[in-house]
Short mmCIF file of C-alpha atoms and ligand atoms in Angstrom, two decimals:
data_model
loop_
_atom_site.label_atom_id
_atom_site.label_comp_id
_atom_site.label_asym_id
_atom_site.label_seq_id
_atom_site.Cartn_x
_atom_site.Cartn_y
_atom_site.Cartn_z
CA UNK A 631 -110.97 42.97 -263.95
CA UNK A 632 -109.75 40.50 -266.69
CA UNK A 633 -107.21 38.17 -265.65
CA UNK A 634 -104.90 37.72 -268.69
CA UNK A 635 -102.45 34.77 -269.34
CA UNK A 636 -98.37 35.60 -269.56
CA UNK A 637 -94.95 33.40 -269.54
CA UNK A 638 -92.06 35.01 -267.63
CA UNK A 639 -88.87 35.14 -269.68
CA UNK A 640 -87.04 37.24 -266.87
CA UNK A 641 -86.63 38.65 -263.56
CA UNK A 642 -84.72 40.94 -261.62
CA UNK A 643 -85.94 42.79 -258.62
CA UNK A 644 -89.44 41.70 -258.32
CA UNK A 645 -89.32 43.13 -262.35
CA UNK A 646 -90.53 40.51 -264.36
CA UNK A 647 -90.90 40.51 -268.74
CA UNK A 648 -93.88 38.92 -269.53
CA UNK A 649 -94.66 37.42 -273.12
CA UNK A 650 -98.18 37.64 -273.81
CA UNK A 651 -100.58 36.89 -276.96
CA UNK A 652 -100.29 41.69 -277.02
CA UNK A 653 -96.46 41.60 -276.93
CA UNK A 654 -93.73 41.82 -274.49
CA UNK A 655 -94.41 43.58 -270.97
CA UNK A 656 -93.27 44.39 -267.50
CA UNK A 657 -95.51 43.51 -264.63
CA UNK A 658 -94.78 43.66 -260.93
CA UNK A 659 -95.76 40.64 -258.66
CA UNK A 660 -98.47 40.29 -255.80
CA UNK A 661 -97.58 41.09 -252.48
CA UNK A 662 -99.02 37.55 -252.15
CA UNK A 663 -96.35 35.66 -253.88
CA UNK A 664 -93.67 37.71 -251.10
CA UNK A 665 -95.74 36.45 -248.37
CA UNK A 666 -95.80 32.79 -249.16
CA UNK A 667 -92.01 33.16 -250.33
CA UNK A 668 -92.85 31.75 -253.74
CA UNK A 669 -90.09 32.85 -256.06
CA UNK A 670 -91.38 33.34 -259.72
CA UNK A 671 -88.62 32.46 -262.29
CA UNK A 672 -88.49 32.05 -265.93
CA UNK A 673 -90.79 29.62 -267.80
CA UNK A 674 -93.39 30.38 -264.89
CA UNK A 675 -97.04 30.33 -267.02
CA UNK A 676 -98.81 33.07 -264.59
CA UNK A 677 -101.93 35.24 -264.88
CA UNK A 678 -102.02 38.87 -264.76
CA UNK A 679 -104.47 41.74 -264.39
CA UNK A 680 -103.91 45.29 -266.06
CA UNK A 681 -104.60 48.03 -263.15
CA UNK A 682 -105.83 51.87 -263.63
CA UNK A 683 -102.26 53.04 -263.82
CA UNK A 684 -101.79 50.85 -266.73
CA UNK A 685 -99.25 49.06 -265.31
CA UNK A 686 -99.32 44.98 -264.87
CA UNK A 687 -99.21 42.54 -262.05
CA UNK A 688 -99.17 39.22 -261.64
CA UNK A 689 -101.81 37.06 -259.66
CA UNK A 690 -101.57 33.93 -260.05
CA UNK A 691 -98.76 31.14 -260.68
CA UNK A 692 -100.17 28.77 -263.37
CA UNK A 693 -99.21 25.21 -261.51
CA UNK A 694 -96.07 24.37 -262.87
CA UNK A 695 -95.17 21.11 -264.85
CA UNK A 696 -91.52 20.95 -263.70
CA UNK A 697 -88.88 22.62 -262.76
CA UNK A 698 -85.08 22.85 -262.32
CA UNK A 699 -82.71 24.85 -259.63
CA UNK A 700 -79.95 25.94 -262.37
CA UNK A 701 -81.16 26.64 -264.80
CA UNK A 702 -83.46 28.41 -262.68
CA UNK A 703 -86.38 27.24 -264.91
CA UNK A 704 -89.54 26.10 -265.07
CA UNK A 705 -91.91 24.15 -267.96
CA UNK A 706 -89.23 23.06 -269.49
CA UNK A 707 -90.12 21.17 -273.02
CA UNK A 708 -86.55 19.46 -273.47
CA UNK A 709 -83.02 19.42 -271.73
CA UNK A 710 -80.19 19.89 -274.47
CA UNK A 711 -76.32 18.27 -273.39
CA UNK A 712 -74.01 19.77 -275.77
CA UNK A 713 -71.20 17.44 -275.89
CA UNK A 714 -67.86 17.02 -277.75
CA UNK A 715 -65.61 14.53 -278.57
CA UNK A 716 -62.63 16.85 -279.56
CA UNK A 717 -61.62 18.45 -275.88
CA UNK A 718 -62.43 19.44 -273.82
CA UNK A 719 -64.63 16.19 -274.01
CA UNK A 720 -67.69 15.46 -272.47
CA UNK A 721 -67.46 12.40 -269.77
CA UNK A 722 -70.23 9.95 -270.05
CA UNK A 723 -71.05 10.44 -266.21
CA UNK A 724 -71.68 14.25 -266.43
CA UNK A 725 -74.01 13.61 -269.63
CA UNK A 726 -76.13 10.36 -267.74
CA UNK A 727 -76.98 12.54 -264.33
CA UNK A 728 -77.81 15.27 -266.74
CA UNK A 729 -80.01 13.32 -268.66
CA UNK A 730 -81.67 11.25 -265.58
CA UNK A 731 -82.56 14.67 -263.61
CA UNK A 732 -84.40 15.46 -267.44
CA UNK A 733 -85.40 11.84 -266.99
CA UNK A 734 -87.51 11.94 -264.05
CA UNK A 735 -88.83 15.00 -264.32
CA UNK A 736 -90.76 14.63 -267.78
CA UNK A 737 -88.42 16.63 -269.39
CA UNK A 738 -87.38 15.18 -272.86
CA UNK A 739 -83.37 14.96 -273.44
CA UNK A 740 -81.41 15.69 -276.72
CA UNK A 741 -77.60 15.02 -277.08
CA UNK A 742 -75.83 17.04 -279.68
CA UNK A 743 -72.85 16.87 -280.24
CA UNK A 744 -70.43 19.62 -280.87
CA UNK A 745 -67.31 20.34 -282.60
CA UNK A 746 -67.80 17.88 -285.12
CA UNK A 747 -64.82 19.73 -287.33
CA UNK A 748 -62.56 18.38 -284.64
CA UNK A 749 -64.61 15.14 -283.81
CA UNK A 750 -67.59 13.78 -285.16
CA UNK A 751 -68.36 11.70 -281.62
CA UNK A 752 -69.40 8.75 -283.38
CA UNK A 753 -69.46 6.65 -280.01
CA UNK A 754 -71.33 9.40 -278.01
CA UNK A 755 -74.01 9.07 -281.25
CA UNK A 756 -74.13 5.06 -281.04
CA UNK A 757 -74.03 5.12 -277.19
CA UNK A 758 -77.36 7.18 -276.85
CA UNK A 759 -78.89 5.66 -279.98
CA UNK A 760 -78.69 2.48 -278.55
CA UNK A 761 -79.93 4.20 -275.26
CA UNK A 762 -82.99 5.86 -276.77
CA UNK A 763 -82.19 9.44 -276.81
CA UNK A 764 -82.11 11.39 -279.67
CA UNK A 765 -78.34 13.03 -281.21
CA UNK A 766 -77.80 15.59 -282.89
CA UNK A 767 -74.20 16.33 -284.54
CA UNK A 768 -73.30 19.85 -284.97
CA UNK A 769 -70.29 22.37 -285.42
CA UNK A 770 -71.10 25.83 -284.06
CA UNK A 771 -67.65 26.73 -285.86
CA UNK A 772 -68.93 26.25 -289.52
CA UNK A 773 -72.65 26.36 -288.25
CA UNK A 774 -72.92 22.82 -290.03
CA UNK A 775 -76.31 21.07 -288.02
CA UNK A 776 -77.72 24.32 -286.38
CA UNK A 777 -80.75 24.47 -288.38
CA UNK A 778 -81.57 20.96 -287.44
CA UNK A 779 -80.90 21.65 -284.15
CA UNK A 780 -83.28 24.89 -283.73
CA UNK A 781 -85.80 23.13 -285.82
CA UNK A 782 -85.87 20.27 -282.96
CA UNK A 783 -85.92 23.04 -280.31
CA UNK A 784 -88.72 24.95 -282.38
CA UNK A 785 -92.03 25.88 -280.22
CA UNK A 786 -90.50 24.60 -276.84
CA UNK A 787 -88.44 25.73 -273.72
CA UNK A 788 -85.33 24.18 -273.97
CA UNK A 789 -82.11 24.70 -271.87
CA UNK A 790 -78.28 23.72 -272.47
CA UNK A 791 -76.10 22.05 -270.61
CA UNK A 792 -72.57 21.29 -270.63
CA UNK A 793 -68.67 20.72 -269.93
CA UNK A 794 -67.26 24.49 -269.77
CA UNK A 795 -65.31 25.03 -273.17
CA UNK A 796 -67.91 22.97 -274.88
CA UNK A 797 -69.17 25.49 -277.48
CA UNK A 798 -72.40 26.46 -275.61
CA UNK A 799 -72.18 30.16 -275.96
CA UNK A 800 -70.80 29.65 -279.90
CA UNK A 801 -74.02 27.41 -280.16
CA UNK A 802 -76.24 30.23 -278.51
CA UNK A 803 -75.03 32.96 -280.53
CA UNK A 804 -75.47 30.58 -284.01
CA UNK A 805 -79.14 30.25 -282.44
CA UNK A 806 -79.92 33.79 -281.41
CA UNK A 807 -78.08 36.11 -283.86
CA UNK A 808 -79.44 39.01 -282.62
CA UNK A 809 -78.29 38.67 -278.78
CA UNK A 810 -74.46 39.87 -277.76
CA UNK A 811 -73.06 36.81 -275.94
CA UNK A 812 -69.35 36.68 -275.50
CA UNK A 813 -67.72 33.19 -276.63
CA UNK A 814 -65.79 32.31 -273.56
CA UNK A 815 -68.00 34.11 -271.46
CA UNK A 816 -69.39 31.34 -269.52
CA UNK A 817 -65.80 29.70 -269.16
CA UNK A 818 -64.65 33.48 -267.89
CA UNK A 819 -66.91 33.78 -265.21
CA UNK A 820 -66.47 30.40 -263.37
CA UNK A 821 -63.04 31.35 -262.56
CA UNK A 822 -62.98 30.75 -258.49
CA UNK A 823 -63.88 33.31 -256.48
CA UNK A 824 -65.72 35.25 -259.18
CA UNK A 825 -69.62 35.72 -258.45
CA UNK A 826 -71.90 35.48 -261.23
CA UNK A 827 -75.07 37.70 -260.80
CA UNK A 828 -77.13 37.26 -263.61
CA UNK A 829 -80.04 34.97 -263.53
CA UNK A 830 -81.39 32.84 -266.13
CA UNK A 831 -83.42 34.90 -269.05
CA UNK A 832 -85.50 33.13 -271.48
CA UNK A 833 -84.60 34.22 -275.09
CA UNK A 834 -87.07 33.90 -277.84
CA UNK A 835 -86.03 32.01 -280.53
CA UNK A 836 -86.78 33.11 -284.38
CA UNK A 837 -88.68 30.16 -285.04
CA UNK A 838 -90.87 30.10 -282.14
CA UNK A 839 -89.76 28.85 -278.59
CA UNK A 840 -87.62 30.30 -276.28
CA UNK A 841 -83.68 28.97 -274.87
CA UNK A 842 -83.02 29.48 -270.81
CA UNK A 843 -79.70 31.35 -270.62
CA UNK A 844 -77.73 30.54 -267.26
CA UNK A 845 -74.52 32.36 -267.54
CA UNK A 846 -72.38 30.10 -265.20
CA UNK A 847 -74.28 27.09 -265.59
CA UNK A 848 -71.39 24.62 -264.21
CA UNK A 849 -71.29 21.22 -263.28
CA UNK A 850 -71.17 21.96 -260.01
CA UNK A 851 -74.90 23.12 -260.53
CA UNK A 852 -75.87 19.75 -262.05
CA UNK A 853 -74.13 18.02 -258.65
CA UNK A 854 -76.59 19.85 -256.61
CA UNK A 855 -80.18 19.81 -258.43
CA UNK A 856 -79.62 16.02 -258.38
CA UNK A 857 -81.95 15.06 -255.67
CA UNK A 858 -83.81 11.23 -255.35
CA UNK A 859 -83.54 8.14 -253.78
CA UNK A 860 -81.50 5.55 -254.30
CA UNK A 861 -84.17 3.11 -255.76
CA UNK A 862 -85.19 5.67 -257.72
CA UNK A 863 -82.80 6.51 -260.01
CA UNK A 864 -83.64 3.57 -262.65
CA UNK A 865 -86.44 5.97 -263.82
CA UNK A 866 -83.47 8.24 -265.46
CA UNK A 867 -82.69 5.67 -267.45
CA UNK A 868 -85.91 4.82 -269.57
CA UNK A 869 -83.97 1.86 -271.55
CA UNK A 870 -83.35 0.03 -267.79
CA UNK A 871 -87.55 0.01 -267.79
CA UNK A 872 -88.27 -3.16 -269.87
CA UNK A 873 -86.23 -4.93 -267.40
CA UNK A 874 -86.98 -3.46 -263.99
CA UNK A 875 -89.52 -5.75 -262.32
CA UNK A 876 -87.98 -9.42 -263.83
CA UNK A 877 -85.16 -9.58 -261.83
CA UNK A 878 -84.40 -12.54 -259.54
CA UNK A 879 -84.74 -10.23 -256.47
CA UNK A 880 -87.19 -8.10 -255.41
CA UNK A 881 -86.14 -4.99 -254.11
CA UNK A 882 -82.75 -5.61 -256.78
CA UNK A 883 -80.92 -2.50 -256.96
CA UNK A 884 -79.51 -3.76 -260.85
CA UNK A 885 -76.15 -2.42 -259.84
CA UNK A 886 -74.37 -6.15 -258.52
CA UNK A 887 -77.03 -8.65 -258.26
CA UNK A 888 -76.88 -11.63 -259.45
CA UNK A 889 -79.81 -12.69 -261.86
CA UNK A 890 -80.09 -8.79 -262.42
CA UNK A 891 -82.07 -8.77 -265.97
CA UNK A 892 -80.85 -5.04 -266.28
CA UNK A 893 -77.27 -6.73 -265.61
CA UNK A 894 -78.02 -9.55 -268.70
CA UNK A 895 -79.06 -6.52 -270.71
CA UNK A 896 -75.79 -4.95 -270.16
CA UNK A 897 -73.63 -7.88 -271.22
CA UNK A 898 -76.17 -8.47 -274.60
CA UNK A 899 -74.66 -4.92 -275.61
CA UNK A 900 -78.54 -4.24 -275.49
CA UNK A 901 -77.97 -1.32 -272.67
CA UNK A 902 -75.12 0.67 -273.17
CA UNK A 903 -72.17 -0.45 -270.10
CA UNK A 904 -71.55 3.20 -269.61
CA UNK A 905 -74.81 3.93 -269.13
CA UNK A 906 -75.10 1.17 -266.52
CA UNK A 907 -71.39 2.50 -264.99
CA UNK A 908 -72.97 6.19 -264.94
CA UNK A 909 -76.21 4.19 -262.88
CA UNK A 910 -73.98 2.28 -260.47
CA UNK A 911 -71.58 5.89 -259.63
CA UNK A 912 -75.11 7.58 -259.22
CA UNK A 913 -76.57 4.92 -256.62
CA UNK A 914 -73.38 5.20 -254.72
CA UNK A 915 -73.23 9.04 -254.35
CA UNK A 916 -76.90 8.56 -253.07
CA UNK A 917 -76.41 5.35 -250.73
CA UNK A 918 -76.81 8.10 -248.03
CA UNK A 919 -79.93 10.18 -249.12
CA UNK A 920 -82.84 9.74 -246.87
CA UNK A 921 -86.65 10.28 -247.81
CA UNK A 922 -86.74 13.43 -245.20
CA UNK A 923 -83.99 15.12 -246.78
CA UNK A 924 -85.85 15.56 -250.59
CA UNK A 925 -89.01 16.94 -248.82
CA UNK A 926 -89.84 19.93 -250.84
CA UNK A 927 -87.39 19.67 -253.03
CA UNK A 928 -88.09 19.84 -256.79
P1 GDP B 1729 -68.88 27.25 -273.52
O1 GDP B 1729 -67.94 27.38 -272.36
O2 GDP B 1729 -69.57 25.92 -273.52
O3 GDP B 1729 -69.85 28.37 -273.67
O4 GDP B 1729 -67.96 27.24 -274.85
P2 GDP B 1729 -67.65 28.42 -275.88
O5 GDP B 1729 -68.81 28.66 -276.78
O6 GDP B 1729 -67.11 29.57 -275.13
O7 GDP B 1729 -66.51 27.74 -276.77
C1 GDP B 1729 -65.27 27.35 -276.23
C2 GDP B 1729 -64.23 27.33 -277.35
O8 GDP B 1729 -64.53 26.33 -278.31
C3 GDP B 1729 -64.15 28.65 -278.12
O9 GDP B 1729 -62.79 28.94 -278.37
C4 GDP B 1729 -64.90 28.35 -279.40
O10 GDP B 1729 -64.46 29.15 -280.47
C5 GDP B 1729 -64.60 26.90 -279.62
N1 GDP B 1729 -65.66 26.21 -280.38
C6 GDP B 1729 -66.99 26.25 -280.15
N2 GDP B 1729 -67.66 25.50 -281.04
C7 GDP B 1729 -66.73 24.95 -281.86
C8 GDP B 1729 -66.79 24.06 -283.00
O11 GDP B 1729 -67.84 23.62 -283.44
N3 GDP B 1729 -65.59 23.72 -283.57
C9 GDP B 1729 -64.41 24.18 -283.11
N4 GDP B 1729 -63.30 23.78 -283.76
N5 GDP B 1729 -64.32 25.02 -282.05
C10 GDP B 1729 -65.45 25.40 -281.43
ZN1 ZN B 1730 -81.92 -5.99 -261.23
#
């Protein structure tokens, strides 16, 4: 039998969609992939035979490049913050663990900016500028910046991220005319005590790529898929990199030390201080976090 190549833009029930090269399809899974508990979940790159019946299952797991908790996602091309300026505003800390999760696992980040009717964010644009990462500044409102932003999202799996109430369903449905998503509906459904069922769908954009949707993607989610050591975390911020290594210490931590050239970069104004704040907060949480207790996680 010919094995065939598919991505899996959803799941529910051991039902998966498959886009492949002959169109969309459904395909069942392996009993295989129930036995060694591997859970398949959008962005997966998997193989997949067509049987008699003419119905599809899936064989293999294409090894996967990365992947994130929520989103429930995997292969992800780039990691999109929406932000605003105009509230409710986006706090630099939420934004930096974000962005050093993306960071370390070879997933490229893009800030944009939204609401810029209200607020253009002109220090949320200089502080990542100066920090390397690319900003976009949008309005989902007028749909001023959308193009640019789907062009930058064209041919790749992205996902968004964000405060709650900061236009990522408005930016979705700007994106993806043709899907029904309720403004507010994300915001709606983390009210406590309410369950969110849904999973995370992949949803193809018109230009070529597909979006991760993650109804109830909270910060709460972001808390939790942050998992690394301490002396780790420098590696989710790329601009600390040129410095790492120089400092009078070994084994410097760049969050106190003295003769810290991460620290002399911070006072230059040549690494953003917030950035550096949003590093020190994020070693702290983590003074706890032992080797053993990140073994198979992702
Ligand atoms: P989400 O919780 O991140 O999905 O945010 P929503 O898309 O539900 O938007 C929250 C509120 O902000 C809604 O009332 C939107 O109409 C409003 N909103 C979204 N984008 C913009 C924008 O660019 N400008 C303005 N003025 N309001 C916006
Ligand atoms: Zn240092």
């Amino acid at each position: 039998m010919t094995s065939m190549e598919g991505l899996i833009i959803r799941g529910i029930g051991g039902l998966y969609t498959l886009d492949t090269p002959s169109g969309t399809i459904d395909a069942r899974a392996r009993g295989i992939f129930r036995h060694e508990n591997l859970r398949l979940i959008p962005g997966d790159r998997i193989t997949y035979e067509m049987l008699p019946d003419g119905t599809a299952v899936i064989t293999e797991l294409i090894p996967r490049r990365n992947m994130l908790i929520r989103p429930s996602a995997a292969n992800l091309d780039v990691l999109v913050v929406i932000a605003s300026a105009a509230p409710p505003a986006t706090e630099f800390y939420l934004i930096d663990r974000v962005f050093a999760v993306a960071a370390c696992k070879g997933i490229e980040q893009l800030l944009c900016v939204n609401k810029c009717d209200l607020d253009p964010g002109d220090e949320l644009v200089e502080v990542y500028t100066r920090a390397g990462i690319p900003t976009l500044q949008v309005c989902a409102e007028t749909g001023d910046g959308i193009p640019a932003l789907a062009q930058w999202l064209r041919g790749k799996i992205s996902a968004l991220t964000g405060n709650s109430g900061v236009g990522k369903s408005s930016i979705l449905q700007k994106m993806l005319p043709d899907r029904t998503l309720q403004v507010g509906e994300l915001s709606e459904k983390l009210g406590r005590g309410k369950h969110t069922t849904r999973s995370t769908e992949l949803y193809a954009l018109p230009e070529g790529g597909y979006i991760a949707d993650t109804p109830g993607f909270s910060e709460f989610d972001v808390s939790r898929l942050f998992t690394m050591l301490r002396e780790d975390v420098w590696h989710g911020f790329p601009e600390f990199a040129p410095y790492v290594g120089y400092c009078r210490y070994t084994g410097c931590l760049h969050t106190h030390e003295d003769g810290c050239m991460v620290r002399e970069a911070v006072a230059r104004g040549d690494i953003p201080a917030s950035r550096h704040e949003s590093y020190v907060r994020l070693c702290d949480e983590l003074k706890d976090t032992r080797a053993w207790m990140l073994k198979d996680k992702p």
